Amino acid sequence: MGLLRADEIREHCGVFAVVGHPKASELCYYGLYALQHRGQESAGMAVRNGSRIQTRKGMGLVSDVFSREDVMRLEGSSAVAHVRYSNIGDEGGIEDAQPIAVKMWQGQMSFAHNGNLINAARLRTRLEQGGSIFQTTSDCEVIPHLMAKSGLKDLVKALIESLPALRGAYSLCVLTPNGIIAAKDPNGFRPLCLGRLGGAYIVCSETCALDAVGAEFIRELAPGEAVFIEEVEHVDSGSPCAREPVWYRMGNDTGKANSNLCVFEFIYFARPDSDIYGINVHAARKALGRRLAMKDNLSADLVTGIPDSSLSAASGYAEEAGIPYEMGIVKNKYIGRTFIAPRQSLRELGVKIKINPLQRVVSGRRVVLVDDSMVRGTTSKYIVSLLRAAGAKEVHVRISSPPYKFPCYYGIDTSSRGELIAVGKTEEQIRDAIGADSIAFLDVHDLEEVLGWQAGNLCTACFTGDYPVALEGDTCSDDFR
Ligand code: 5GP
Ligand code: SF4
Ligand code: MG
């Protein structure tokens, strides 16, 4: 129930790669910590030392998977690392944890990938019929099979030639025998950026991971762009470093790259201290909260957010509306994966372990409750009921995104449409379903205007049903289930 439920919609993944640094595994470890919000189901890294690639991965948080000794043991100067929350189609489990290591006729490689390939099942069937034998259920495994079949000895060429067969979302890092290749799909659904640390290069999902290791941001990869960075030895010192990146451009099947960055990166996924294409995520969320307030003329006593992802939007709303921002809800930060949710009988007694309203703050007051998104409506409904039980006089729910009506096929499992609260309901019906006094959402036009994006340059499909990569009718559903 509420924030204690086990069936939360699933996030995608985070990737982090290093080329040409003597402490590659330590950098990956800190980088993964900074990307932990992008996936808590498994963590892993593959580190190359000369021609040897060592991999360590496991289920759980970065802190569950790696001890200090593990990180020290993974000696090497180039590496790829990954945190994962299983995507649609993945059966989960350790064999699907990434990086995925493969030995091919062209050499040994390790793959770390963020996104969801919508034609993976079809490609896989075709490859299996042609004799390929798969080791995992991860959609990413089709990539090495395509590379092996390409007949090209040069790994960079083999990858660049294979990528146009893929449809959907990928931000990919591949550890090769002499460096890394990173690539972003031609729609650019997921973020991926390049940074520099002394003579080494870093590629990672979000800029907050560059900050974590003290690296300098160079730029976001453009949609449809790939880069190869070779590891070399420094001519004077003999210590590892990296050559200048070599860039490649790929088109999609129309030969063009479009920008369709997932708008949910701004709304919920990314960390507030990250910048995507130069836009700070906290500032973007705050501006979305302001927009909500501009469209409102509510009299209320205080504004509160649901920790942590809606706090930026709530502060923007409060500033714009001139209503004080208050801490109305406290979240316990120490509840990990192994937390056992209370049984129904205990819940009925009203145990509030994960989240607790501040009774002294909300009692007798008219509360504006801001959240970043409403998917199944369970979070809002639960918190409205907690605030009422704590004595709130009125609870007005404000959501800093539009009603979520269509499933995502590009990396987030939002289950079936039947579970989405906004499907087939008017705003009044949604308000009644969650028990609020009033409700308001942003619309897609607000998102595009506030984020300063040209119409059509963001993916907003879960709000509009307008999918940037066509799902090819009914047959596509076979690709996911
Ligand atoms: P709902 O409770 O309506 O199903 O989901 C909306 C809530 O879940 C919001 O509070 C939002 O912050 C959070 N949320 C949105 N996307 C995700 C996601 O991908 N994973 C998780 N764990 N929570 C999410
Ligand atoms: Fe992001 Fe929604 Fe598009 Fe999925 S459908 S990529 S969640 S904007
Ligand atoms: Mg939330």
XYZ file of C-alpha atoms and ligand atoms in Angstrom:
514
model
C 0.000 0.000 0.000
C 1.163 3.486 -0.787
C 4.908 3.836 -0.587
C 5.244 0.384 0.906
C 4.045 -1.466 -2.126
C 6.346 -3.915 -3.861
C 4.952 -3.384 -7.359
C 6.248 0.141 -7.896
C 6.738 1.112 -11.482
C 10.235 0.312 -12.522
C 13.044 2.580 -13.326
C 15.641 1.911 -15.919
C 19.400 1.735 -15.464
C 22.567 3.730 -15.031
C 25.906 3.256 -16.812
C 29.387 4.479 -15.986
C 32.596 3.840 -17.984
C 36.246 4.829 -17.563
C 39.097 4.776 -20.105
C 42.748 5.191 -19.175
C 42.853 5.644 -15.396
C 44.947 3.465 -13.050
C 42.092 3.342 -10.514
C 39.250 2.546 -12.903
C 37.387 0.282 -10.441
C 37.380 2.896 -7.682
C 36.024 5.523 -10.054
C 33.296 3.091 -11.163
C 32.391 2.390 -7.556
C 31.874 6.075 -6.757
C 30.174 6.636 -10.100
C 27.692 3.834 -9.396
C 26.933 5.283 -5.976
C 26.008 8.560 -7.667
C 23.755 6.671 -10.112
C 22.111 4.411 -7.531
C 18.758 6.213 -7.978
C 18.628 4.810 -11.547
C 18.431 1.200 -10.397
C 18.584 -0.739 -7.161
C 18.101 -4.309 -8.303
C 21.643 -5.216 -9.306
C 25.055 -3.614 -9.667
C 28.190 -4.684 -11.477
C 31.452 -3.709 -13.081
C 33.862 -5.174 -15.600
C 37.475 -4.009 -15.391
C 40.165 -4.605 -17.989
C 43.783 -5.109 -17.056
C 45.871 -5.775 -20.160
C 44.001 -8.468 -22.047
C 42.146 -9.759 -18.992
C 38.616 -8.618 -18.120
C 37.390 -9.318 -14.583
C 33.720 -8.928 -13.750
C 31.925 -8.657 -10.457
C 28.179 -8.253 -10.193
C 25.427 -9.076 -7.772
C 21.885 -8.405 -6.693
C 21.063 -5.374 -4.572
C 22.540 -1.958 -3.942
C 26.111 -0.940 -4.805
C 26.907 -1.200 -1.088
C 25.536 -4.794 -0.995
C 27.513 -5.917 -4.023
C 30.958 -4.360 -3.471
C 33.216 -4.339 -0.429
C 36.350 -2.214 -0.338
C 38.421 -5.370 -0.960
C 36.333 -6.296 -4.005
C 36.962 -2.901 -5.533
C 40.723 -3.065 -4.791
C 40.948 -6.549 -6.301
C 39.442 -5.370 -9.591
C 42.676 -3.836 -10.829
C 42.737 -2.220 -14.233
C 42.679 0.974 -16.222
C 39.458 0.777 -18.272
C 36.064 -0.373 -17.059
C 32.300 -0.342 -17.564
C 29.798 -0.456 -14.732
C 26.046 -0.658 -14.355
C 23.132 -0.349 -11.933
C 19.913 -1.966 -13.009
C 16.233 -2.070 -12.456
C 14.900 -4.786 -14.730
C 13.153 -3.654 -17.875
C 10.138 -5.066 -19.601
C 10.924 -8.535 -20.914
C 13.838 -9.192 -18.596
C 13.191 -12.098 -16.345
C 15.556 -10.702 -13.788
C 18.058 -12.551 -11.677
C 21.802 -12.507 -11.624
C 22.327 -13.800 -15.184
C 20.675 -10.621 -16.456
C 22.742 -8.343 -14.224
C 25.145 -6.240 -16.267
C 27.821 -5.749 -17.512
C 27.348 -8.771 -19.773
C 30.694 -10.355 -20.704
C 31.139 -12.065 -24.067
C 34.028 -13.778 -25.820
C 33.699 -13.464 -29.573
C 35.925 -14.222 -32.511
C 36.772 -10.503 -32.637
C 37.780 -10.338 -28.956
C 36.497 -10.176 -25.410
C 33.957 -7.484 -24.521
C 31.621 -6.321 -21.784
C 28.282 -4.564 -22.349
C 26.415 -2.133 -20.114
C 23.175 -0.688 -21.416
C 20.367 1.664 -20.347
C 17.082 1.516 -22.234
C 14.799 -0.996 -23.855
C 15.138 -2.398 -27.367
C 11.608 -2.783 -28.646
C 12.551 -5.243 -31.396
C 14.898 -7.376 -29.253
C 12.590 -10.416 -29.214
C 12.201 -10.437 -32.964
C 15.951 -9.992 -33.550
C 16.671 -12.710 -31.042
C 14.363 -15.211 -32.729
C 16.002 -14.482 -36.057
C 19.502 -14.863 -34.582
C 18.587 -18.092 -32.768
C 17.159 -19.545 -35.942
C 20.499 -18.718 -37.518
C 22.363 -20.659 -34.825
C 23.121 -18.069 -32.140
C 22.940 -19.339 -28.570
C 21.943 -16.779 -25.936
C 23.171 -16.793 -22.337
C 20.753 -14.294 -20.767
C 17.220 -12.959 -21.244
C 18.521 -9.389 -21.417
C 17.558 -7.516 -24.584
C 21.086 -6.119 -24.767
C 22.553 -9.526 -25.634
C 21.361 -9.256 -29.241
C 24.082 -6.628 -29.791
C 27.144 -8.938 -29.505
C 25.362 -11.552 -31.632
C 24.765 -8.991 -34.365
C 28.420 -7.923 -34.095
C 29.669 -11.502 -34.365
C 27.548 -12.029 -37.483
C 28.705 -8.792 -39.127
C 31.899 -10.471 -40.360
C 33.836 -7.317 -39.448
C 37.016 -7.861 -37.437
C 37.229 -4.264 -36.262
C 35.004 -4.058 -33.164
C 34.158 -0.397 -33.579
C 33.039 -1.002 -37.158
C 31.164 -4.158 -36.173
C 29.215 -2.233 -33.509
C 28.500 0.808 -35.685
C 27.248 -1.515 -38.456
C 25.051 -3.462 -36.029
C 23.346 -0.568 -34.262
C 20.945 0.438 -37.084
C 19.159 -2.920 -36.654
C 18.112 -1.900 -33.145
C 14.867 -0.070 -32.477
C 14.025 1.694 -29.267
C 16.151 3.162 -26.526
C 19.799 2.502 -25.787
C 22.540 4.426 -24.098
C 25.320 1.904 -24.332
C 28.903 1.476 -23.083
C 31.062 -1.386 -24.366
C 34.443 -2.314 -22.919
C 36.690 -3.629 -25.719
C 40.235 -5.066 -25.654
C 41.666 -1.575 -26.192
C 39.158 1.002 -24.971
C 35.454 1.739 -24.816
C 32.745 2.450 -27.347
C 29.722 4.446 -26.206
C 26.575 5.041 -28.247
C 23.211 6.737 -27.920
C 20.209 5.660 -30.022
C 19.055 7.974 -32.859
C 16.099 9.158 -30.759
C 18.288 9.931 -27.761
C 15.741 8.664 -25.219
C 18.201 8.310 -22.331
C 20.951 10.690 -21.275
C 24.644 9.827 -21.744
C 27.493 12.275 -21.316
C 31.242 12.492 -21.754
C 33.659 13.878 -19.208
C 37.385 14.087 -18.591
C 39.527 13.394 -15.562
C 43.186 14.265 -16.155
C 44.325 11.990 -18.988
C 41.294 9.694 -18.615
C 37.802 9.881 -20.095
C 34.497 9.009 -18.491
C 31.137 8.245 -20.102
C 28.106 8.060 -17.829
C 24.340 8.423 -17.581
C 24.243 11.655 -15.609
C 26.501 14.568 -14.815
C 26.076 13.981 -11.055
C 28.358 10.934 -11.518
C 31.025 13.123 -13.149
C 30.823 15.447 -10.144
C 31.137 12.457 -7.802
C 34.580 11.564 -9.200
C 35.736 15.145 -9.773
C 35.596 14.871 -13.567
C 35.002 17.794 -15.887
C 31.887 17.675 -18.085
C 32.678 17.823 -21.801
C 29.304 17.300 -23.440
C 26.143 15.260 -23.780
C 26.289 12.730 -26.632
C 23.929 13.758 -29.437
C 21.162 11.349 -30.481
C 22.599 8.835 -32.954
C 26.169 9.538 -31.930
C 28.824 6.976 -31.049
C 32.316 7.506 -29.738
C 35.385 5.290 -29.490
C 38.015 6.121 -26.913
C 41.225 4.130 -27.027
C 43.397 3.475 -24.012
C 47.128 4.088 -24.492
C 50.221 4.504 -22.339
C 51.493 7.963 -21.623
C 54.688 8.454 -23.668
C 56.720 9.794 -20.740
C 55.317 8.186 -17.614
C 54.103 4.890 -19.119
C 50.935 5.209 -17.035
C 47.527 4.594 -18.623
C 45.689 7.431 -20.333
C 43.306 7.848 -23.258
C 43.567 9.087 -26.821
C 41.269 11.821 -28.136
C 37.738 10.432 -28.710
C 36.826 9.459 -32.278
C 33.222 10.316 -33.145
C 30.729 8.500 -35.386
C 27.211 9.423 -36.452
C 24.441 6.917 -37.057
C 20.972 7.452 -38.438
C 17.813 5.559 -37.564
C 15.999 3.639 -40.291
C 15.028 6.891 -41.964
C 18.687 7.873 -41.926
C 17.997 10.731 -39.507
C 18.537 11.288 -35.830
C 15.697 12.984 -33.906
C 15.823 14.190 -30.384
C 13.215 12.418 -28.257
C 14.720 12.692 -24.812
C 12.440 11.054 -22.228
C 10.637 13.888 -20.459
C 10.470 11.699 -17.348
C 14.214 12.245 -16.898
C 13.303 15.826 -15.976
C 10.111 14.957 -14.133
C 11.349 12.113 -11.944
C 14.306 9.916 -12.952
C 17.398 12.053 -12.993
C 19.035 13.431 -9.869
C 18.313 17.123 -9.170
C 22.017 17.991 -9.274
C 22.417 16.615 -12.826
C 22.237 18.732 -15.971
C 20.829 17.274 -19.187
C 21.750 19.141 -22.401
C 22.697 22.042 -20.140
C 19.387 22.146 -18.241
C 19.656 21.588 -14.515
C 17.118 19.016 -13.337
C 16.278 20.778 -10.050
C 15.769 24.086 -11.870
C 13.540 22.345 -14.438
C 11.409 20.746 -11.708
C 11.151 24.005 -9.843
C 9.995 25.752 -13.013
C 7.361 23.027 -13.520
C 6.115 23.690 -9.973
C 5.970 27.416 -10.720
C 3.917 26.730 -13.831
C 1.428 24.743 -11.744
C 1.043 27.723 -9.403
C 0.645 30.183 -12.303
C -2.366 28.198 -13.487
C -3.901 28.106 -10.008
C -5.704 30.539 -7.746
C -5.910 28.518 -4.602
C -6.128 29.821 -1.034
C -4.112 27.528 1.203
C -1.942 27.674 4.326
C 1.051 25.642 3.267
C 2.698 23.728 0.414
C 4.407 20.408 0.970
C 6.128 17.917 -1.354
C 6.401 14.150 -1.240
C 10.046 13.358 -0.477
C 12.323 13.278 -2.330
C 11.491 13.598 -6.000
C 8.806 16.314 -5.768
C 10.575 18.694 -3.375
C 11.969 20.870 -6.178
C 8.531 21.245 -7.798
C 6.893 21.923 -4.428
C 9.362 24.726 -3.656
C 8.709 26.277 -7.080
C 4.957 26.130 -6.482
C 5.298 27.728 -3.034
C 7.512 30.569 -4.307
C 5.226 31.396 -7.203
C 1.986 31.132 -5.185
C 3.392 33.035 -2.207
C 2.259 30.254 0.127
C 4.797 29.069 2.741
C 6.669 25.861 1.982
C 6.579 23.479 4.952
C 7.935 20.064 5.746
C 4.598 18.297 6.030
C 5.893 14.766 5.506
C 9.017 12.979 6.707
C 10.468 9.988 4.904
C 12.677 7.379 6.509
C 15.798 7.265 4.343
C 17.141 4.025 5.741
C 14.640 1.574 4.301
C 16.508 -0.661 1.870
C 15.567 -3.508 -0.417
C 15.389 -6.045 2.356
C 12.749 -4.081 4.271
C 9.783 -6.299 5.035
C 6.532 -4.417 4.498
C 4.161 -4.712 7.457
C 1.384 -7.239 7.081
C -2.152 -6.042 6.482
C -3.114 -6.519 10.140
C -0.294 -4.240 11.287
C -1.011 -1.736 8.553
C -4.556 -1.513 9.781
C -3.153 -0.386 13.119
C -1.674 2.507 11.168
C 2.057 1.763 11.237
C 3.860 4.470 9.335
C 7.406 3.259 8.945
C 8.456 4.663 5.617
C 6.595 7.932 5.708
C 5.025 10.021 8.483
C 3.127 13.317 8.286
C 4.066 16.108 10.708
C 0.857 16.440 12.642
C 1.773 19.785 14.236
C 2.419 21.248 10.800
C -0.644 19.990 8.943
C -3.341 19.770 11.606
C -6.187 22.222 10.958
C -4.446 23.612 7.857
C -5.289 23.785 4.165
C -2.482 21.813 2.492
C -1.252 21.886 -1.123
C 0.354 18.497 -1.743
C 2.708 18.560 -4.739
C 3.934 15.364 -6.415
C 5.982 14.962 -9.587
C 3.801 12.362 -11.276
C 0.725 10.218 -10.897
C 0.855 6.755 -12.425
C -1.320 4.315 -10.548
C -2.358 6.970 -8.044
C -1.365 4.824 -5.073
C 1.177 7.293 -3.694
C -1.132 10.318 -3.808
C -4.085 8.390 -2.423
C -2.051 7.050 0.475
C -0.552 10.421 1.384
C -3.875 12.242 1.134
C -5.301 9.743 3.625
C -2.290 10.176 5.962
C -2.616 13.973 5.874
C -6.325 13.794 6.618
C -5.700 11.396 9.499
C -3.145 13.910 10.814
C -5.874 16.575 10.862
C -5.364 18.466 7.592
C -8.484 20.561 6.919
C -8.154 20.453 3.125
C -5.765 18.570 0.813
C -5.251 19.925 -2.713
C -3.169 17.660 -4.950
C -1.007 19.290 -7.626
C 0.974 17.114 -10.053
C 3.895 18.688 -11.933
C 3.295 16.561 -15.056
C 0.238 15.515 -17.120
C -1.936 12.464 -16.339
C 0.006 9.296 -17.271
C -2.196 7.370 -19.706
C -0.041 5.185 -21.971
C 2.565 2.527 -21.173
C 6.230 3.207 -21.866
C 8.067 0.822 -24.191
C 11.460 2.460 -23.932
C 12.711 1.323 -20.572
C 10.122 1.780 -17.855
C 7.702 -0.934 -16.895
C 4.393 0.691 -16.076
C 2.424 -2.513 -16.503
C -0.878 -2.540 -18.275
C -3.066 0.451 -19.046
C -5.725 -0.941 -16.753
C -3.587 -0.032 -13.748
C -3.063 3.585 -14.775
C -5.391 5.760 -12.711
C -5.899 8.433 -15.382
C -7.141 6.043 -18.093
C -10.827 6.637 -18.793
C -11.269 9.129 -15.933
C -11.953 12.856 -15.848
C -9.901 14.979 -13.446
C -12.902 15.072 -11.082
C -13.043 11.288 -11.088
C -9.306 11.090 -10.370
C -9.754 13.610 -7.543
C -12.505 11.457 -6.062
C -10.497 8.255 -6.514
C -7.629 9.641 -4.431
C -9.858 11.464 -1.941
C -8.479 14.996 -2.502
C -10.404 18.286 -2.238
C -9.089 19.389 -5.619
C -6.586 18.245 -8.213
C -4.620 19.825 -11.057
C -2.018 18.612 -13.544
C 0.259 20.270 -16.090
C -0.345 19.601 -19.783
C 2.180 18.554 -22.429
C 2.334 22.092 -23.797
C 3.408 23.285 -20.319
C 6.212 20.701 -20.252
C 7.499 21.747 -23.654
C 7.274 25.434 -22.878
C 8.791 25.247 -19.414
C 11.640 22.977 -20.469
C 12.295 25.217 -23.448
C 12.139 22.296 -25.840
C 10.822 22.541 -29.378
C 7.510 20.688 -29.737
C 8.249 17.125 -30.769
C 11.792 17.066 -29.405
C 10.893 15.342 -26.165
C 9.340 11.925 -25.807
C 6.022 12.524 -24.056
C 4.382 9.290 -25.232
C 3.172 8.158 -21.814
C 1.031 11.326 -21.721
C -0.007 11.524 -25.384
C 0.226 7.987 -26.819
C 2.306 9.501 -29.620
C 5.265 7.083 -29.718
C 8.406 8.396 -31.451
C 9.419 4.887 -32.544
C 6.439 3.112 -34.070
C 5.467 -0.075 -32.323
C 4.502 -1.836 -35.574
C 0.955 -2.731 -34.639
C 0.030 -5.760 -32.595
C 3.110 -7.782 -33.381
C 5.195 -5.443 -31.259
C 3.598 -6.680 -28.073
C 5.342 -10.029 -28.629
C 8.566 -8.141 -28.205
C 7.825 -7.258 -24.610
C 5.906 -10.035 -23.004
P 1.875 6.116 -8.431
O 1.955 5.994 -6.948
O 0.846 7.108 -8.903
O 1.727 4.784 -9.106
O 3.289 6.628 -8.963
C 3.683 7.984 -8.840
C 4.706 8.120 -7.758
O 5.789 7.241 -8.022
C 5.292 9.511 -7.657
O 5.436 9.806 -6.276
C 6.664 9.424 -8.306
O 7.626 10.210 -7.600
C 6.994 7.960 -8.214
N 7.581 7.434 -9.452
C 7.469 7.896 -10.715
N 8.156 7.114 -11.563
C 8.715 6.137 -10.835
C 9.568 5.010 -11.151
O 9.928 4.752 -12.293
N 9.967 4.224 -10.096
C 9.571 4.469 -8.818
N 10.013 3.659 -7.853
N 8.758 5.499 -8.477
C 8.340 6.324 -9.481
Fe 9.869 8.569 -21.013
Fe 7.204 8.387 -21.101
Fe 8.644 8.367 -23.374
Fe 8.746 6.280 -21.672
S 6.958 6.973 -22.861
S 10.489 7.259 -22.720
S 8.585 7.323 -19.642
S 8.441 10.051 -21.888
Mg 7.506 10.243 -5.430
